[in-house]
Amino acid sequence: SQQGEEDPQALSIQEGENATMNCSYKTSINNLQWYRQNSGRGLVHLILIRSNEREKHSGRLRVTLDTSKKSSSLLITASRAADTASYFCAQGLIQGAQKLVFGQGTRLTINP
Amino acid sequence: NAGVTQTPKFRVLKTGQSMTLLCAQDMNHEYMYWYRQDPGMGLRLIHYSVGEGTTAKGEVPDGYNVSRLKKQNFLLGLESAAPSQTSVYFCASSTGGPSLNQPQHFGDGTRLSIL
């Protein structure tokens, strides 16, 4: 299976703390994408990092990519209650079908 | 802009019944996708389309058919519903494929129960 793995499966922190989620994958990628899913809603695209990039920022989000280790991490700084959601990484593959391969997600809970 | 709209939002079917899920996007996107999301499984691709009149199989296509007669619409059909098809179905669209570094835009899903 090409499906990536996310770690941890669940994370609970206090508001204001930083949250880090990790994603590992198996195949060669063109990019790695992160999505957020609020309960009962669809996925929302957060950030895309290309295979030739090592770090990318967007507001309170910081994504790193290490292609030699086939891993990526998403850091959310100064977390807020509204950040409570599930977060998914998705591999944009180089070869084969024009599709994303999603991980199983990390459930993040921010406690007030 | 409505973005990606899925209808219906909820549906309960009996085993053996058929139904069609509709996805509509107003962003003039070429690519459209159907996924299913099951607990602990992440999202799995059922079928996708890279343009009007085209369709292709994804990871879990059995028991489903799709059509893309108009660029803005992507229909997912269940020919003979089975309990194993109980899931949340998501439609997504994008301007290009992942190899072109394009993100996907998702609808809010259809929650389908097969009894």
PDB file of C-alpha atoms in Angstrom:
ATOM      1  CA  SER A   1       0.000   0.000   0.000  1.00  0.00           C
ATOM      2  CA  GLN A   2       1.173   3.520  -0.761  1.00  0.00           C
ATOM      3  CA  GLN A   3      -0.746   4.966   2.176  1.00  0.00           C
ATOM      4  CA  GLY A   4       1.352   7.112   4.447  1.00  0.00           C
ATOM      5  CA  GLU A   5       1.354   6.991   8.210  1.00  0.00           C
ATOM      6  CA  GLU A   6       0.670   9.838  10.581  1.00  0.00           C
ATOM      7  CA  ASP A   7       1.881  10.150  14.105  1.00  0.00           C
ATOM      8  CA  PRO A   8       0.420  10.589  16.627  1.00  0.00           C
ATOM      9  CA  GLN A   9      -3.080   9.332  15.849  1.00  0.00           C
ATOM     10  CA  ALA A  10      -4.432  11.672  18.511  1.00  0.00           C
ATOM     11  CA  LEU A  11      -2.982  14.693  20.279  1.00  0.00           C
ATOM     12  CA  SER A  12      -4.462  16.741  23.116  1.00  0.00           C
ATOM     13  CA  ILE A  13      -2.794  19.972  24.260  1.00  0.00           C
ATOM     14  CA  GLN A  14      -3.603  23.182  26.099  1.00  0.00           C
ATOM     15  CA  GLU A  15      -4.508  26.330  24.256  1.00  0.00           C
ATOM     16  CA  GLY A  16      -1.434  28.389  23.507  1.00  0.00           C
ATOM     17  CA  GLU A  17       0.889  25.403  23.225  1.00  0.00           C
ATOM     18  CA  ASN A  18       2.455  24.247  19.979  1.00  0.00           C
ATOM     19  CA  ALA A  19       1.247  21.115  18.191  1.00  0.00           C
ATOM     20  CA  THR A  20       3.442  18.937  16.006  1.00  0.00           C
ATOM     21  CA  MET A  21       2.170  16.205  13.710  1.00  0.00           C
ATOM     22  CA  ASN A  22       4.324  13.882  11.656  1.00  0.00           C
ATOM     23  CA  CYS A  23       3.769  12.110   8.369  1.00  0.00           C
ATOM     24  CA  SER A  24       5.836   9.342   6.812  1.00  0.00           C
ATOM     25  CA  TYR A  25       5.412   8.024   3.297  1.00  0.00           C
ATOM     26  CA  LYS A  26       6.775   5.255   1.133  1.00  0.00           C
ATOM     27  CA  THR A  27       7.007   6.360  -2.494  1.00  0.00           C
ATOM     28  CA  SER A  28       8.590   9.165  -4.492  1.00  0.00           C
ATOM     29  CA  ILE A  29       6.529  12.309  -4.356  1.00  0.00           C
ATOM     30  CA  ASN A  30       6.123  15.491  -6.337  1.00  0.00           C
ATOM     31  CA  ASN A  31       4.668  17.297  -3.347  1.00  0.00           C
ATOM     32  CA  LEU A  32       3.263  16.750   0.105  1.00  0.00           C
ATOM     33  CA  GLN A  33      -0.004  18.441   1.072  1.00  0.00           C
ATOM     34  CA  TRP A  34      -1.631  19.047   4.438  1.00  0.00           C
ATOM     35  CA  TYR A  35      -5.384  19.303   4.965  1.00  0.00           C
ATOM     36  CA  ARG A  36      -7.618  20.065   7.934  1.00  0.00           C
ATOM     37  CA  GLN A  37     -11.029  18.508   8.552  1.00  0.00           C
ATOM     38  CA  ASN A  38     -13.424  19.903  11.109  1.00  0.00           C
ATOM     39  CA  SER A  39     -16.009  17.530  12.504  1.00  0.00           C
ATOM     40  CA  GLY A  40     -18.744  16.829   9.981  1.00  0.00           C
ATOM     41  CA  ARG A  41     -17.122  18.905   7.262  1.00  0.00           C
ATOM     42  CA  GLY A  42     -14.978  18.392   4.185  1.00  0.00           C
ATOM     43  CA  LEU A  43     -11.226  18.738   3.990  1.00  0.00           C
ATOM     44  CA  VAL A  44      -9.667  22.155   3.674  1.00  0.00           C
ATOM     45  CA  HIS A  45      -6.283  22.600   2.032  1.00  0.00           C
ATOM     46  CA  LEU A  46      -3.700  24.165   4.344  1.00  0.00           C
ATOM     47  CA  ILE A  47      -0.337  24.067   2.660  1.00  0.00           C
ATOM     48  CA  LEU A  48       1.538  22.367  -0.187  1.00  0.00           C
ATOM     49  CA  ILE A  49       5.267  21.766  -0.088  1.00  0.00           C
ATOM     50  CA  ARG A  50       7.090  20.689  -3.210  1.00  0.00           C
ATOM     51  CA  SER A  51       9.682  17.928  -3.229  1.00  0.00           C
ATOM     52  CA  ASN A  52      12.507  20.432  -3.780  1.00  0.00           C
ATOM     53  CA  GLU A  53      11.460  22.545  -0.789  1.00  0.00           C
ATOM     54  CA  ARG A  54      12.516  21.865   2.785  1.00  0.00           C
ATOM     55  CA  GLU A  55      10.345  24.258   4.772  1.00  0.00           C
ATOM     56  CA  LYS A  56       7.274  26.358   4.201  1.00  0.00           C
ATOM     57  CA  HIS A  57       5.302  28.778   6.377  1.00  0.00           C
ATOM     58  CA  SER A  58       1.742  30.006   6.302  1.00  0.00           C
ATOM     59  CA  GLY A  59       0.615  32.114   9.251  1.00  0.00           C
ATOM     60  CA  ARG A  60       0.925  29.930  12.365  1.00  0.00           C
ATOM     61  CA  LEU A  61       1.671  26.855  10.281  1.00  0.00           C
ATOM     62  CA  ARG A  62       5.132  25.549   9.540  1.00  0.00           C
ATOM     63  CA  VAL A  63       5.697  22.500   7.358  1.00  0.00           C
ATOM     64  CA  THR A  64       8.988  20.706   6.860  1.00  0.00           C
ATOM     65  CA  LEU A  65       9.846  18.021   4.342  1.00  0.00           C
ATOM     66  CA  ASP A  66      12.748  15.582   4.431  1.00  0.00           C
ATOM     67  CA  THR A  67      12.701  13.551   1.223  1.00  0.00           C
ATOM     68  CA  SER A  68      15.717  11.477   2.295  1.00  0.00           C
ATOM     69  CA  LYS A  69      13.719  10.216   5.292  1.00  0.00           C
ATOM     70  CA  LYS A  70      10.410  10.304   3.425  1.00  0.00           C
ATOM     71  CA  SER A  71       8.843  12.337   6.197  1.00  0.00           C
ATOM     72  CA  SER A  72       7.079  15.627   6.803  1.00  0.00           C
ATOM     73  CA  SER A  73       5.908  17.510   9.855  1.00  0.00           C
ATOM     74  CA  LEU A  74       3.233  20.112  10.494  1.00  0.00           C
ATOM     75  CA  LEU A  75       3.740  22.539  13.359  1.00  0.00           C
ATOM     76  CA  ILE A  76       0.906  24.723  14.593  1.00  0.00           C
ATOM     77  CA  THR A  77       2.187  27.450  16.890  1.00  0.00           C
ATOM     78  CA  ALA A  78       0.217  29.195  19.627  1.00  0.00           C
ATOM     79  CA  SER A  79      -2.727  26.833  19.245  1.00  0.00           C
ATOM     80  CA  ARG A  80      -6.322  28.000  19.582  1.00  0.00           C
ATOM     81  CA  ALA A  81      -9.536  26.162  20.366  1.00  0.00           C
ATOM     82  CA  ALA A  82     -10.559  26.663  16.739  1.00  0.00           C
ATOM     83  CA  ASP A  83      -7.577  24.513  15.658  1.00  0.00           C
ATOM     84  CA  THR A  84      -9.374  21.455  17.048  1.00  0.00           C
ATOM     85  CA  ALA A  85      -9.770  19.214  13.998  1.00  0.00           C
ATOM     86  CA  SER A  86      -8.282  16.240  12.200  1.00  0.00           C
ATOM     87  CA  TYR A  87      -5.201  16.870  10.100  1.00  0.00           C
ATOM     88  CA  PHE A  88      -4.237  14.794   7.083  1.00  0.00           C
ATOM     89  CA  CYS A  89      -1.111  14.621   5.001  1.00  0.00           C
ATOM     90  CA  ALA A  90      -1.458  13.638   1.353  1.00  0.00           C
ATOM     91  CA  GLN A  91       1.193  12.551  -1.090  1.00  0.00           C
ATOM     92  CA  GLY A  92       1.169  14.006  -4.589  1.00  0.00           C
ATOM     93  CA  LEU A  93       2.780  11.168  -6.476  1.00  0.00           C
ATOM     94  CA  ILE A  94       5.243  11.561  -9.314  1.00  0.00           C
ATOM     95  CA  GLN A  95       4.165   8.570 -11.310  1.00  0.00           C
ATOM     96  CA  GLY A  96       0.894   6.902 -12.075  1.00  0.00           C
ATOM     97  CA  ALA A  97      -2.576   8.304 -11.655  1.00  0.00           C
ATOM     98  CA  GLN A  98      -3.256  11.944 -10.967  1.00  0.00           C
ATOM     99  CA  LYS A  99      -4.229  11.303  -7.398  1.00  0.00           C
ATOM    100  CA  LEU A 100      -3.388  12.093  -3.815  1.00  0.00           C
ATOM    101  CA  VAL A 101      -2.662   9.343  -1.313  1.00  0.00           C
ATOM    102  CA  PHE A 102      -3.946  10.327   2.122  1.00  0.00           C
ATOM    103  CA  GLY A 103      -2.702   9.282   5.512  1.00  0.00           C
ATOM    104  CA  GLN A 104      -5.052   8.212   8.279  1.00  0.00           C
ATOM    105  CA  GLY A 105      -4.920  11.565  10.011  1.00  0.00           C
ATOM    106  CA  THR A 106      -4.108  13.031  13.417  1.00  0.00           C
ATOM    107  CA  ARG A 107      -6.984  14.052  15.674  1.00  0.00           C
ATOM    108  CA  LEU A 108      -5.950  17.298  17.430  1.00  0.00           C
ATOM    109  CA  THR A 109      -7.839  18.572  20.461  1.00  0.00           C
ATOM    110  CA  ILE A 110      -7.065  21.985  21.919  1.00  0.00           C
ATOM    111  CA  ASN A 111      -8.218  22.327  25.521  1.00  0.00           C
ATOM    112  CA  PRO A 112      -9.181  25.833  26.698  1.00  0.00           C
TER     113      PRO A 112
ATOM    114  CA  ASN B   1     -18.829  31.177  -4.829  1.00  0.00           C
ATOM    115  CA  ALA B   2     -20.322  27.943  -3.595  1.00  0.00           C
ATOM    116  CA  GLY B   3     -17.150  25.958  -4.365  1.00  0.00           C
ATOM    117  CA  VAL B   4     -17.912  22.228  -4.364  1.00  0.00           C
ATOM    118  CA  THR B   5     -21.508  21.238  -3.582  1.00  0.00           C
ATOM    119  CA  GLN B   6     -22.614  17.687  -2.872  1.00  0.00           C
ATOM    120  CA  THR B   7     -26.186  16.422  -2.864  1.00  0.00           C
ATOM    121  CA  PRO B   8     -27.724  14.819  -0.952  1.00  0.00           C
ATOM    122  CA  LYS B   9     -26.061  15.392   2.437  1.00  0.00           C
ATOM    123  CA  PHE B  10     -27.576  12.291   4.038  1.00  0.00           C
ATOM    124  CA  ARG B  11     -29.191   9.167   2.667  1.00  0.00           C
ATOM    125  CA  VAL B  12     -30.293   5.793   3.959  1.00  0.00           C
ATOM    126  CA  LEU B  13     -30.656   2.951   1.482  1.00  0.00           C
ATOM    127  CA  LYS B  14     -31.679  -0.657   1.655  1.00  0.00           C
ATOM    128  CA  THR B  15     -29.347  -3.350   0.378  1.00  0.00           C
ATOM    129  CA  GLY B  16     -29.724  -3.749  -3.370  1.00  0.00           C
ATOM    130  CA  GLN B  17     -31.107  -0.284  -4.040  1.00  0.00           C
ATOM    131  CA  SER B  18     -29.339   2.070  -6.416  1.00  0.00           C
ATOM    132  CA  MET B  19     -28.679   5.765  -6.157  1.00  0.00           C
ATOM    133  CA  THR B  20     -26.646   8.607  -7.625  1.00  0.00           C
ATOM    134  CA  LEU B  21     -24.593  11.155  -5.715  1.00  0.00           C
ATOM    135  CA  LEU B  22     -24.153  14.501  -7.391  1.00  0.00           C
ATOM    136  CA  CYS B  23     -21.127  16.757  -7.175  1.00  0.00           C
ATOM    137  CA  ALA B  24     -21.113  20.245  -8.686  1.00  0.00           C
ATOM    138  CA  GLN B  25     -18.253  22.751  -8.775  1.00  0.00           C
ATOM    139  CA  ASP B  26     -18.339  26.348  -9.908  1.00  0.00           C
ATOM    140  CA  MET B  27     -14.581  26.955 -10.123  1.00  0.00           C
ATOM    141  CA  ASN B  28     -14.135  25.752 -13.726  1.00  0.00           C
ATOM    142  CA  HIS B  29     -11.826  22.984 -12.525  1.00  0.00           C
ATOM    143  CA  GLU B  30     -10.707  20.306 -14.949  1.00  0.00           C
ATOM    144  CA  TYR B  31     -10.084  17.558 -12.394  1.00  0.00           C
ATOM    145  CA  MET B  32     -12.725  16.007 -10.168  1.00  0.00           C
ATOM    146  CA  TYR B  33     -12.511  13.158  -7.675  1.00  0.00           C
ATOM    147  CA  TRP B  34     -14.718  10.900  -5.569  1.00  0.00           C
ATOM    148  CA  TYR B  35     -13.392   9.575  -2.259  1.00  0.00           C
ATOM    149  CA  ARG B  36     -14.833   7.537   0.564  1.00  0.00           C
ATOM    150  CA  GLN B  37     -13.848   8.031   4.177  1.00  0.00           C
ATOM    151  CA  ASP B  38     -14.170   5.230   6.692  1.00  0.00           C
ATOM    152  CA  PRO B  39     -13.106   5.292  10.352  1.00  0.00           C
ATOM    153  CA  GLY B  40      -9.377   4.699  10.710  1.00  0.00           C
ATOM    154  CA  MET B  41      -8.873   4.434   6.930  1.00  0.00           C
ATOM    155  CA  GLY B  42      -8.308   8.001   5.825  1.00  0.00           C
ATOM    156  CA  LEU B  43      -9.630   8.905   2.378  1.00  0.00           C
ATOM    157  CA  ARG B  44      -9.578   6.387  -0.436  1.00  0.00           C
ATOM    158  CA  LEU B  45     -10.019   7.342  -4.076  1.00  0.00           C
ATOM    159  CA  ILE B  46     -12.941   5.684  -5.856  1.00  0.00           C
ATOM    160  CA  HIS B  47     -12.905   7.284  -9.317  1.00  0.00           C
ATOM    161  CA  TYR B  48     -11.619  10.480 -10.818  1.00  0.00           C
ATOM    162  CA  SER B  49     -11.848  12.569 -13.981  1.00  0.00           C
ATOM    163  CA  VAL B  50      -9.229  14.716 -15.681  1.00  0.00           C
ATOM    164  CA  GLY B  51     -11.720  16.506 -17.902  1.00  0.00           C
ATOM    165  CA  GLU B  52     -15.214  16.518 -19.337  1.00  0.00           C
ATOM    166  CA  GLY B  53     -16.107  13.150 -20.818  1.00  0.00           C
ATOM    167  CA  THR B  54     -13.239  11.289 -19.117  1.00  0.00           C
ATOM    168  CA  THR B  55     -13.206   8.990 -16.101  1.00  0.00           C
ATOM    169  CA  ALA B  56     -10.651   6.683 -14.518  1.00  0.00           C
ATOM    170  CA  LYS B  57     -10.564   4.137 -11.713  1.00  0.00           C
ATOM    171  CA  GLY B  58      -9.044   4.889  -8.379  1.00  0.00           C
ATOM    172  CA  GLU B  59      -8.090   2.659  -5.507  1.00  0.00           C
ATOM    173  CA  VAL B  60     -11.525   1.204  -4.650  1.00  0.00           C
ATOM    174  CA  PRO B  61     -13.764   1.390  -7.771  1.00  0.00           C
ATOM    175  CA  ASP B  62     -15.726  -1.861  -7.446  1.00  0.00           C
ATOM    176  CA  GLY B  63     -19.468  -1.392  -7.042  1.00  0.00           C
ATOM    177  CA  TYR B  64     -19.389   2.224  -8.278  1.00  0.00           C
ATOM    178  CA  ASN B  65     -19.772   3.958 -11.607  1.00  0.00           C
ATOM    179  CA  VAL B  66     -19.177   7.590 -12.540  1.00  0.00           C
ATOM    180  CA  SER B  67     -19.989  10.016 -15.319  1.00  0.00           C
ATOM    181  CA  ARG B  68     -18.654  13.447 -16.270  1.00  0.00           C
ATOM    182  CA  LEU B  69     -20.986  14.646 -19.009  1.00  0.00           C
ATOM    183  CA  LYS B  70     -20.540  18.287 -18.055  1.00  0.00           C
ATOM    184  CA  LYS B  71     -17.344  19.899 -16.827  1.00  0.00           C
ATOM    185  CA  GLN B  72     -18.959  21.194 -13.667  1.00  0.00           C
ATOM    186  CA  ASN B  73     -20.653  17.958 -12.614  1.00  0.00           C
ATOM    187  CA  PHE B  74     -19.315  14.579 -11.512  1.00  0.00           C
ATOM    188  CA  LEU B  75     -21.837  11.858 -10.669  1.00  0.00           C
ATOM    189  CA  LEU B  76     -21.167   8.784  -8.556  1.00  0.00           C
ATOM    190  CA  GLY B  77     -23.550   5.846  -8.925  1.00  0.00           C
ATOM    191  CA  LEU B  78     -24.068   2.860  -6.691  1.00  0.00           C
ATOM    192  CA  GLU B  79     -25.473   0.089  -8.848  1.00  0.00           C
ATOM    193  CA  SER B  80     -26.631  -2.280  -6.110  1.00  0.00           C
ATOM    194  CA  ALA B  81     -25.914  -0.912  -2.653  1.00  0.00           C
ATOM    195  CA  ALA B  82     -24.209  -3.171  -0.109  1.00  0.00           C
ATOM    196  CA  PRO B  83     -23.672  -2.609   3.643  1.00  0.00           C
ATOM    197  CA  SER B  84     -19.918  -2.381   2.952  1.00  0.00           C
ATOM    198  CA  GLN B  85     -20.625   0.827   1.063  1.00  0.00           C
ATOM    199  CA  THR B  86     -21.813   2.569   4.198  1.00  0.00           C
ATOM    200  CA  SER B  87     -19.422   5.500   4.387  1.00  0.00           C
ATOM    201  CA  VAL B  88     -18.973   9.230   4.021  1.00  0.00           C
ATOM    202  CA  TYR B  89     -18.406  10.197   0.397  1.00  0.00           C
ATOM    203  CA  PHE B  90     -16.432  13.266  -0.546  1.00  0.00           C
ATOM    204  CA  CYS B  91     -16.113  14.986  -3.874  1.00  0.00           C
ATOM    205  CA  ALA B  92     -13.136  17.185  -4.695  1.00  0.00           C
ATOM    206  CA  SER B  93     -11.951  19.267  -7.609  1.00  0.00           C
ATOM    207  CA  SER B  94      -8.725  20.901  -8.712  1.00  0.00           C
ATOM    208  CA  THR B  95      -7.348  22.942 -11.588  1.00  0.00           C
ATOM    209  CA  GLY B  96      -4.761  20.273 -12.305  1.00  0.00           C
ATOM    210  CA  GLY B  97      -3.447  17.051 -10.893  1.00  0.00           C
ATOM    211  CA  PRO B  98      -1.118  16.545  -7.917  1.00  0.00           C
ATOM    212  CA  SER B  99       1.873  16.212 -10.238  1.00  0.00           C
ATOM    213  CA  LEU B 100       1.216  19.817 -11.238  1.00  0.00           C
ATOM    214  CA  ASN B 101       1.333  20.895  -7.584  1.00  0.00           C
ATOM    215  CA  GLN B 102      -2.354  21.710  -7.369  1.00  0.00           C
ATOM    216  CA  PRO B 103      -4.420  21.460  -4.161  1.00  0.00           C
ATOM    217  CA  GLN B 104      -7.868  19.913  -4.080  1.00  0.00           C
ATOM    218  CA  HIS B 105     -11.080  21.598  -2.959  1.00  0.00           C
ATOM    219  CA  PHE B 106     -13.575  19.424  -1.122  1.00  0.00           C
ATOM    220  CA  GLY B 107     -17.303  19.384  -0.609  1.00  0.00           C
ATOM    221  CA  ASP B 108     -18.834  18.727   2.796  1.00  0.00           C
ATOM    222  CA  GLY B 109     -19.639  15.111   2.075  1.00  0.00           C
ATOM    223  CA  THR B 110     -22.600  12.764   1.728  1.00  0.00           C
ATOM    224  CA  ARG B 111     -23.262  10.447   4.640  1.00  0.00           C
ATOM    225  CA  LEU B 112     -24.638   7.201   3.267  1.00  0.00           C
ATOM    226  CA  SER B 113     -25.979   4.291   5.290  1.00  0.00           C
ATOM    227  CA  ILE B 114     -26.865   0.979   3.711  1.00  0.00           C
ATOM    228  CA  LEU B 115     -29.164  -1.210   5.792  1.00  0.00           C
TER     229      LEU B 115
END
